[in-house]
Amino acid sequence: MKNRPLFGVYGMSYRLNRGFQGVGRKLILDSISFEIARGEVIALLGPNGSGKSTLMKLGAGVLPFRSLSCTGQVRYLGQDFLSVSAEYRARNVVYVASDVRSEFLLTAQEVVFLGRTSARRGWMQGTSQSDAEAVRRAMDRCSCWDLRDRNLSYLSGGERQLVALACALAQGAKVLFLDEIMSQMDIHHQATIGRLLKDLAKEGFAILLVSHDLNLASEWADSIIFLKEGKKIFHGPVLMAFQQETMDLLYPHSNLKVGLNPLTGAPKVFFGQDT
Amino acid sequence: MVRTKATSAYLFGISIWILSFLFALKVGIVKDANLELITAVRLPRAILASALGVGLAVSGAALQALFSNPLCEPYTLGISSGSALGAVLGASLGLQWNLAGLTGTSFLGAILFAAILYGVSLRRGSGNGTLLLTGVMLGFFGNSLVATWIALSDSNGLQGALVWLFGDLSRARLKSSILTFVGVWVFVFFIWTHRRALDALLLGEEGASSLGVDVAYIRQRIVLLTSLLIGVCVSAGGIIGFVGLVVPHFCRRFVGPLHGVLIPLCAIWGAVLLTLADLMSRILIQPYELPVGVVTALMGAPIFLWLILRRGEIS
């Protein structure tokens, strides 16, 4: 039997209703649908401004779906996900932004503890032993336990991204929406986190990731969704996604060529020779 | 380590508070004051100073977290201007009614401005930025009306209002001070119950939202609670600047920015600062009195600058 989808978006449209007399009105998302099952890693790819982050934020409930003129449905385990409480939402689906920052001096460990905000507890109760364990485990997995006493503002971009992912893992959600979370990591951390994502998928997490690095996405994802100008133009397995025609359609005039990684067989995109 | 630091900051703060409270009872223009003078004049004043210190410091901390902006203070939202407008209008129209120790017209002004802000926070799709700008605009608007009114009025009756604009605790009465003190702590408690959401807001609106905080709801609650709290404080003692800005920063240096610990500590040190400032305002230029708001700024600004310049950053 096919794996029942854990999370799904059905016919989501979002029109920006700003601007004078209809000028400047823009369809940000045009009836997008997709489903994601346990153990699946989907990469959401597309040029700048194609609606990737908006789709993720609306799906995860970080942007208020109801008060922005959106239409469509979001379902978690087959149930309506738009009317659930914020805590329930955060315990099950989490959106990780490409950068985590604060105007105030928080240590890395304090940030990861914030991931336990939505955990069930009495209103007088402080953080518990199980919170501390979840934080420790999450930081270990993201190899940032050594950073725990450093201030978030003093960490490098890549280190902050490790902390942000640890925060999301501490939250305990099984659906992860990762928005460019490897963009500032060095190649060692990219490899570590890439493997971590594969491990998480094996444990039953469902992962949707946005990346501008197509070659990174083709390495770690099982399937690909291509967005362009708010429309889904492709959804399928990695090998079928990286076709010459698709690349020319998505990134015209960029002279991109598709080839295979000689070691893993994953499709890669290369800059073609200037003619 | 944070826990022992927090405990010592609490204990130290409480002892200083008790000490300054006793000093405030003991020291004054009249030497060898009798018990009657102390209970009728100095005790209510010390209680009121503590209460306003608590209220202003805690509302400052909450607003700084809500707007992820370390430069926010209780008066950023413009509630004080509404209150000032009410006070000035009341004073020049000769309306001298008292609401449990609060200047009635001033409290009405604060409530009116708070209602406008709350209305804006209820509006769909308006974020923290909109709310902050609304507050700042309300402040400008209220201040300009106050200035207009003062420019058009004769000087009689305005002296009181002007003193009030710089903070004035001299009208404190025992019963109403105790009432204000208790009321302020009730508000502080309700703000403290939102401590986890405020912590999450340290990562910004979007961050808090993905951590599972209903940002729109929290915004409404915090705006409602802080603007009422500020309204109470301002109508009881006039506009006392600086406490709400500096005390949270000062406290974060010791216990970090998490609100479960920070809010009670702000309450304690706010009380300390304002009790001491009021004491200074009474004894610095005897037999006259300085407005307490002037003292907080004169004392606080150099200390704050020194703190910033020594470590090179705020909070």
XYZ file of C-alpha atoms in Angstrom:
590
model
C 0.000 0.000 0.000
C 1.230 3.431 -0.800
C 2.431 5.437 2.158
C -0.403 7.647 3.369
C 0.551 11.308 2.988
C 1.506 12.975 6.245
C 1.016 16.500 5.007
C -0.647 17.958 1.969
C -1.401 21.275 0.335
C -4.323 21.342 -2.077
C -5.039 24.073 -4.589
C -3.330 26.828 -2.671
C -3.546 30.244 -4.289
C -2.354 33.525 -2.895
C -2.914 36.844 -4.554
C -1.216 39.953 -3.253
C -3.998 42.524 -2.977
C -1.886 45.589 -2.776
C -1.391 48.249 -5.364
C -3.492 50.902 -7.035
C -6.579 49.852 -9.027
C -5.364 46.376 -9.631
C -1.913 47.473 -10.754
C 0.619 45.590 -8.682
C -1.794 42.790 -7.895
C 0.179 39.666 -8.306
C -0.612 36.012 -8.147
C 2.122 34.780 -5.805
C 0.899 31.186 -5.757
C -1.303 29.674 -8.435
C -3.282 26.660 -7.159
C -0.359 24.644 -5.880
C -0.936 21.094 -4.671
C 1.510 18.579 -3.310
C 1.669 15.836 -0.728
C 4.523 14.636 1.375
C 4.735 11.264 3.129
C 6.810 9.941 6.008
C 10.360 9.228 4.954
C 10.222 11.513 1.972
C 12.610 14.361 1.176
C 11.274 16.794 -1.396
C 13.299 19.694 -2.735
C 11.337 22.779 -3.702
C 13.327 24.578 -6.371
C 12.887 27.551 -8.597
C 14.213 30.992 -9.432
C 14.080 33.947 -7.031
C 10.578 35.192 -6.421
C 8.889 32.012 -7.592
C 6.953 31.644 -4.324
C 8.952 28.913 -2.598
C 9.269 30.550 0.810
C 5.721 31.894 0.723
C 4.385 28.431 -0.002
C 6.335 26.988 2.917
C 5.339 29.728 5.341
C 1.674 29.478 4.439
C 1.770 25.690 4.667
C 3.483 25.724 8.051
C 1.116 28.403 9.329
C 3.865 30.931 9.961
C 2.052 33.409 7.745
C -1.590 33.821 8.782
C -3.372 31.968 5.988
C -6.811 33.196 6.944
C -6.054 36.894 7.142
C -4.139 36.960 3.872
C -6.499 36.375 1.006
C -5.493 32.766 0.423
C -7.585 29.951 -0.901
C -7.022 26.235 -0.784
C -6.560 23.604 1.845
C -3.763 22.438 4.093
C -4.108 18.995 5.652
C -2.082 17.162 8.262
C -2.852 13.448 8.650
C -5.910 14.100 6.538
C -7.286 16.732 8.901
C -7.734 20.434 8.337
C -4.519 22.099 9.471
C -5.667 25.701 9.192
C -7.960 25.733 12.202
C -5.702 24.023 14.735
C -4.067 25.856 17.635
C -0.657 27.429 17.204
C 0.890 25.008 19.710
C -0.484 21.926 17.960
C 0.704 23.316 14.649
C 4.243 23.870 15.959
C 4.415 20.407 17.533
C 3.766 18.833 14.138
C 5.050 21.091 11.390
C 7.974 23.458 11.722
C 9.332 26.084 9.371
C 13.040 26.862 9.662
C 14.128 30.170 8.183
C 17.498 30.629 6.501
C 18.694 32.836 9.329
C 17.874 33.063 12.996
C 18.668 36.334 14.697
C 17.768 38.200 17.813
C 18.130 41.777 18.939
C 18.895 40.391 22.369
C 21.805 38.326 23.629
C 20.679 34.705 23.685
C 23.038 31.757 23.965
C 22.764 28.958 21.417
C 21.374 26.650 24.080
C 18.711 29.190 25.092
C 17.637 29.412 21.460
C 17.275 25.648 21.193
C 15.303 25.685 24.473
C 12.895 28.088 22.773
C 12.102 25.149 20.512
C 10.286 23.676 23.506
C 7.885 26.644 23.664
C 5.015 24.597 22.310
C 5.667 21.537 24.488
C 2.726 20.575 26.679
C 3.124 21.699 30.262
C 1.382 23.421 33.140
C 1.450 27.194 32.981
C 3.422 27.505 36.231
C 5.894 24.826 35.207
C 9.367 25.775 34.056
C 11.510 23.715 31.725
C 11.674 20.060 32.692
C 14.196 17.269 32.482
C 12.639 15.993 29.265
C 13.036 19.446 27.698
C 16.711 19.443 28.638
C 17.142 15.980 27.131
C 15.387 16.954 23.902
C 17.629 20.012 23.631
C 20.782 18.016 24.268
C 19.819 15.371 21.709
C 18.894 17.925 19.064
C 22.112 19.885 19.523
C 24.177 16.718 19.407
C 22.553 15.644 16.172
C 23.208 18.994 14.546
C 26.769 18.971 15.902
C 26.346 22.284 17.677
C 26.462 21.189 21.340
C 29.923 22.733 21.584
C 28.418 26.096 20.698
C 25.874 25.968 23.524
C 27.286 28.777 25.672
C 28.178 31.068 22.781
C 25.991 34.026 22.017
C 23.842 33.676 18.932
C 24.948 37.084 17.637
C 28.596 36.063 17.752
C 28.158 32.835 15.773
C 28.913 32.664 12.065
C 26.074 32.300 9.583
C 26.605 28.562 9.165
C 26.763 27.987 12.912
C 23.520 29.913 13.370
C 21.906 27.649 10.783
C 22.997 24.580 12.761
C 21.417 26.096 15.868
C 18.208 26.888 13.981
C 17.904 23.292 12.790
C 18.581 22.011 16.324
C 15.820 24.307 17.578
C 13.423 22.776 15.054
C 14.382 19.223 16.014
C 13.900 20.044 19.706
C 10.398 21.157 18.806
C 9.552 17.530 18.000
C 7.673 18.120 14.751
C 7.765 15.363 12.128
C 7.246 17.632 9.140
C 10.236 19.911 8.524
C 10.125 22.849 6.129
C 13.721 23.917 5.653
C 14.185 27.220 3.861
C 17.756 27.552 2.568
C 19.189 26.217 5.798
C 22.500 25.156 4.289
C 23.208 28.355 2.377
C 25.903 29.594 4.751
C 27.362 26.291 5.917
C 30.822 25.145 4.955
C 31.109 21.974 2.903
C 31.753 19.826 5.966
C 28.554 20.953 7.648
C 26.617 20.661 4.402
C 27.674 17.018 4.212
C 26.861 16.399 7.896
C 23.435 18.009 7.693
C 22.693 16.331 4.371
C 23.340 12.948 5.964
C 21.300 13.977 8.985
C 18.358 14.759 6.690
C 18.604 11.287 5.153
C 18.699 9.729 8.626
C 15.709 11.782 9.722
C 13.783 10.639 6.670
C 14.535 7.016 7.590
C 13.121 7.710 11.054
C 9.865 8.840 9.531
C 10.307 12.583 9.165
C 8.863 14.288 6.116
C 11.174 16.988 4.814
C 10.547 19.762 2.329
C 13.610 21.825 1.549
C 14.234 24.937 -0.451
C 17.642 25.506 -1.941
C 19.170 27.613 -4.612
C 21.999 25.131 -4.851
C 20.480 22.682 -7.323
C 23.420 20.325 -7.002
C 23.001 20.065 -3.259
C 19.278 19.430 -3.638
C 19.803 16.697 -6.235
C 22.161 14.958 -3.834
C 19.868 14.842 -0.799
C 16.300 14.855 -2.105
C 14.162 11.971 -3.399
C 11.949 14.113 -5.535
C 11.807 17.632 -6.840
C 9.121 20.278 -7.187
C 9.915 23.097 -9.576
C 8.115 26.391 -9.126
C 8.105 29.242 -11.577
C 6.158 32.466 -11.088
C 3.905 30.802 -8.562
C 3.071 27.805 -10.718
C 4.156 24.224 -10.150
C 5.759 23.182 -13.395
C 7.206 19.841 -12.366
C 6.898 17.301 -9.570
C 8.722 14.012 -9.825
C 11.821 11.991 -9.015
C 15.235 13.620 -9.130
C 16.488 11.850 -12.235
C 13.518 13.004 -14.279
C 13.594 16.519 -12.888
C 16.961 17.563 -14.198
C 16.255 17.651 -17.921
C 17.800 20.114 -20.284
C 14.386 21.509 -21.318
C 13.331 22.094 -17.707
C 16.519 23.971 -16.949
C 16.129 26.153 -20.031
C 12.539 26.892 -19.046
C 13.367 27.680 -15.405
C 16.564 29.619 -15.874
C 16.479 30.936 -19.450
C 19.608 32.483 -20.959
C 21.761 30.946 -18.214
C 23.324 28.335 -20.467
C 23.041 25.509 -17.920
C 23.993 21.964 -18.831
C 22.878 18.806 -17.055
C 25.284 15.968 -16.300
C 25.648 13.152 -13.795
C 27.801 12.955 -10.698
C 30.336 10.271 -11.716
C 30.435 8.892 -8.150
C 26.815 8.848 -7.003
C 24.970 9.095 -10.284
C 22.937 12.064 -9.040
C 22.153 14.604 -11.782
C 24.094 17.855 -11.583
C 23.819 21.201 -13.236
C 26.903 22.808 -14.765
C 27.596 26.152 -16.343
C 27.942 25.578 -20.058
C 30.802 26.989 -22.080
C 30.268 30.503 -23.385
C 29.958 30.503 -27.129
C 25.229 29.431 36.778
C 22.409 31.614 35.500
C 20.301 30.413 38.398
C 22.760 31.457 41.109
C 23.294 34.777 39.335
C 19.541 35.299 39.221
C 19.115 34.424 42.879
C 21.804 36.852 43.949
C 20.368 39.576 41.687
C 16.959 39.010 43.316
C 18.300 39.004 46.874
C 20.498 42.011 46.260
C 17.638 43.899 44.621
C 15.188 43.130 47.413
C 17.655 44.208 50.091
C 18.400 47.475 48.291
C 14.678 48.025 47.874
C 14.043 47.562 51.601
C 16.971 49.815 52.445
C 15.912 52.596 50.104
C 12.320 52.257 51.298
C 13.444 52.727 54.915
C 15.626 55.658 53.884
C 12.682 57.206 52.088
C 10.703 56.994 55.329
C 13.510 58.358 57.458
C 14.960 61.151 55.364
C 13.163 64.302 54.388
C 12.951 68.048 54.717
C 11.599 67.845 58.263
C 14.186 66.413 60.628
C 12.926 64.176 63.456
C 9.619 63.607 61.744
C 6.892 62.110 63.906
C 4.999 58.954 63.098
C 2.023 60.860 61.766
C 4.070 62.695 59.151
C 5.706 59.481 58.092
C 2.491 57.513 57.611
C 0.614 60.406 56.024
C 3.274 61.719 53.655
C 6.409 59.652 53.274
C 4.983 56.127 53.437
C 2.361 56.646 50.692
C 4.971 58.296 48.521
C 7.454 55.483 48.934
C 4.759 52.919 48.177
C 3.619 54.821 45.097
C 7.195 55.233 43.867
C 7.767 51.485 44.228
C 4.506 50.697 42.457
C 5.241 52.942 39.486
C 8.798 51.653 39.259
C 7.470 48.097 39.058
C 4.852 48.967 36.469
C 7.054 51.030 34.189
C 9.996 48.616 34.240
C 7.851 45.558 33.507
C 5.841 47.188 30.745
C 9.106 48.369 29.203
C 10.506 44.834 29.241
C 7.336 43.382 27.729
C 7.145 45.960 24.937
C 10.828 45.557 24.083
C 10.217 41.844 23.604
C 6.942 42.277 21.711
C 8.504 44.617 19.167
C 11.935 42.879 19.210
C 13.282 46.351 19.722
C 15.567 47.172 22.638
C 14.779 50.879 22.265
C 11.092 50.552 23.086
C 9.860 51.985 26.344
C 6.468 52.421 27.976
C 5.952 55.780 26.291
C 6.763 54.589 22.787
C 3.156 53.506 22.356
C 1.877 57.012 23.038
C -0.315 56.069 26.009
C 1.465 58.712 28.083
C 0.462 61.430 25.643
C -3.182 60.464 25.948
C -2.755 60.587 29.658
C -1.000 63.949 29.532
C -3.710 65.333 27.299
C -6.356 64.232 29.779
C -4.438 65.714 32.685
C -3.846 69.080 31.044
C -7.450 69.369 29.855
C -8.691 68.335 33.277
C -6.461 70.805 35.084
C -7.425 73.765 32.937
C -11.121 72.920 32.984
C -11.004 72.534 36.751
C -12.108 68.894 36.741
C -10.447 67.517 39.845
C -11.990 64.139 40.223
C -10.061 61.289 41.614
C -10.327 57.631 40.672
C -8.798 55.690 43.547
C -5.747 57.945 43.509
C -5.516 58.227 39.753
C -6.101 61.554 38.118
C -9.477 60.815 36.577
C -9.234 62.772 33.344
C -5.702 61.565 32.762
C -6.741 57.941 33.164
C -9.601 58.529 30.722
C -7.118 59.902 28.193
C -4.880 56.873 28.633
C -7.837 54.508 28.227
C -8.919 56.297 25.059
C -5.475 55.977 23.472
C -5.162 52.385 24.677
C -8.500 51.588 23.042
C -7.310 52.988 19.720
C -4.126 50.897 19.918
C -6.057 47.799 20.884
C -8.381 48.384 17.955
C -5.406 48.543 15.615
C -3.964 45.349 17.100
C -7.284 43.566 16.462
C -7.261 44.540 12.805
C -6.528 41.621 10.537
C -3.152 41.530 8.921
C -1.636 44.474 10.765
C 1.741 43.491 12.126
C 3.891 44.772 14.933
C 5.370 47.445 12.704
C 1.936 48.962 12.052
C 1.162 48.941 15.745
C 4.454 50.568 16.694
C 3.985 53.324 14.128
C 0.411 53.904 15.292
C 1.694 54.303 18.830
C 4.390 56.752 17.813
C 1.872 58.778 15.778
C -0.612 58.809 18.654
C 2.206 60.111 20.825
C 3.028 62.955 18.442
C -0.622 63.813 18.048
C -1.298 63.855 21.780
C 1.818 65.879 22.544
C 0.939 68.467 19.928
C -2.563 68.834 21.358
C -1.059 69.281 24.821
C 1.309 71.951 23.470
C -1.565 73.692 21.685
C -3.675 73.698 24.797
C -0.835 75.067 26.918
C -0.053 77.772 24.361
C -3.682 78.897 24.288
C -4.279 78.839 28.043
C -3.345 81.406 30.647
C -0.769 80.387 33.205
C -3.224 79.871 36.075
C -3.914 76.259 36.721
C -1.346 75.085 34.250
C 1.486 75.008 36.770
C 0.055 71.825 38.228
C -0.254 70.205 34.829
C 3.284 71.152 33.899
C 4.725 69.688 37.085
C 2.692 66.604 36.353
C 4.270 66.285 32.898
C 7.651 65.699 34.541
C 6.419 63.283 37.151
C 4.910 64.174 40.480
C 4.421 61.819 43.396
C 3.523 64.453 45.961
C -0.206 63.762 45.833
C 0.158 60.179 47.059
C -2.330 59.072 49.724
C -1.925 55.944 51.773
C -5.019 54.015 50.708
C -4.791 54.795 47.024
C -1.043 54.098 46.942
C -1.581 50.653 48.381
C -4.359 50.081 45.863
C -2.095 51.142 42.981
C 0.697 48.953 44.332
C -1.523 45.877 44.449
C -3.072 46.656 41.070
C 0.304 47.025 39.411
C 1.411 43.636 40.703
C -1.751 42.042 39.335
C -0.919 43.394 35.875
C 2.687 42.269 36.260
C 1.506 38.791 37.130
C -0.688 38.600 34.027
C 2.176 39.799 31.844
C 4.407 37.188 33.488
C 1.973 34.415 32.513
C 2.847 35.231 28.881
C 6.566 34.837 29.568
C 7.105 31.929 27.161
C 5.483 33.727 24.270
C 7.594 36.800 25.050
C 10.708 34.616 25.063
C 9.771 33.227 21.658
C 9.238 36.768 20.356
C 12.934 37.417 21.023
C 13.466 35.603 17.701
C 11.120 38.016 15.934
C 7.491 37.652 14.860
C 8.090 34.962 12.278
C 10.405 33.029 14.577
C 7.846 33.112 17.367
C 5.157 31.986 14.992
C 7.077 28.901 13.911
C 7.796 28.148 17.579
C 4.054 27.820 18.110
C 3.070 31.262 19.368
C -0.154 32.819 18.139
C 1.516 36.166 17.532
C -1.685 38.092 16.771
C -3.284 36.930 20.025
C -0.200 37.668 22.121
C 0.099 41.089 20.524
C -3.470 41.915 21.555
C -2.984 40.646 25.088
C 0.327 42.429 25.654
C -0.980 45.682 24.177
C -4.051 45.516 26.386
C -2.140 44.657 29.556
C 0.756 47.063 29.095
C -1.340 49.997 27.957
C -3.661 49.671 30.958
C -0.657 49.280 33.231
C 1.028 52.338 31.731
C -2.251 54.229 31.981
C -2.456 53.462 35.690
C 1.177 54.447 36.263
C 1.019 57.691 34.316
C -2.244 58.863 35.802
C -0.991 58.128 39.303
C 2.373 59.850 39.051
C 2.740 61.748 35.826
C 5.253 61.028 33.108
C 8.378 59.479 34.582
C 10.745 58.624 31.797
C 13.742 56.396 31.705
C 12.748 53.679 34.199
C 11.030 51.581 31.563
C 13.913 51.851 29.138
C 16.885 51.344 31.409
C 15.794 48.841 34.029
C 15.132 45.991 31.545
C 18.540 46.517 29.934
C 20.219 46.640 33.304
C 18.494 43.421 34.416
C 19.231 41.542 31.172
C 22.927 42.028 31.894
C 22.558 39.870 34.957
C 20.019 37.199 34.075
C 19.783 37.241 30.285
C 16.676 38.014 28.249
C 14.355 35.143 29.272
C 11.225 36.585 30.841
C 10.398 34.029 33.513
C 13.332 35.414 35.490
C 13.620 38.826 33.884
C 10.139 40.181 34.620
C 10.258 39.760 38.424
C 13.796 41.141 38.471
C 12.713 44.179 36.438
C 9.884 44.692 38.908
C 12.278 44.716 41.859
C 14.897 46.975 40.289
C 12.263 49.300 38.872
C 10.978 49.779 42.405
C 14.510 50.366 43.673
C 15.305 52.940 40.998
C 12.147 54.952 41.432
C 12.199 54.872 45.249
C 15.758 56.179 45.197
C 14.957 58.743 42.531
C 12.006 60.044 44.532
C 14.180 60.244 47.630
C 16.717 62.283 45.657
C 14.030 64.522 44.231
C 12.942 65.409 47.772
C 16.361 66.064 49.301
C 18.633 67.320 46.515
C 17.589 70.979 46.442
C 15.846 71.455 49.774
C 13.479 73.069 50.504
C 12.321 72.705 46.893
C 11.482 69.515 45.071
C 12.755 68.388 41.711
C 10.274 66.561 39.453
C 11.050 62.881 39.853
C 11.186 62.331 36.082
C 14.024 64.827 35.882
C 15.921 62.963 38.576
C 15.537 59.561 36.893
C 16.921 60.981 33.661
C 19.729 62.926 35.334
C 20.785 59.906 37.380
C 20.018 57.248 34.806
C 21.445 58.678 31.607
C 25.084 58.860 32.754
C 24.919 55.409 34.353
C 23.368 53.930 31.238
C 25.918 55.576 28.971
C 28.704 54.288 31.169
C 27.266 50.755 30.961
C 27.052 50.925 27.175
C 30.443 52.469 26.597
C 32.163 50.088 28.979
C 30.976 46.965 27.184
C 30.238 48.487 23.832
C 26.664 47.310 23.401
C 23.206 47.353 24.862
C 21.207 44.537 26.425
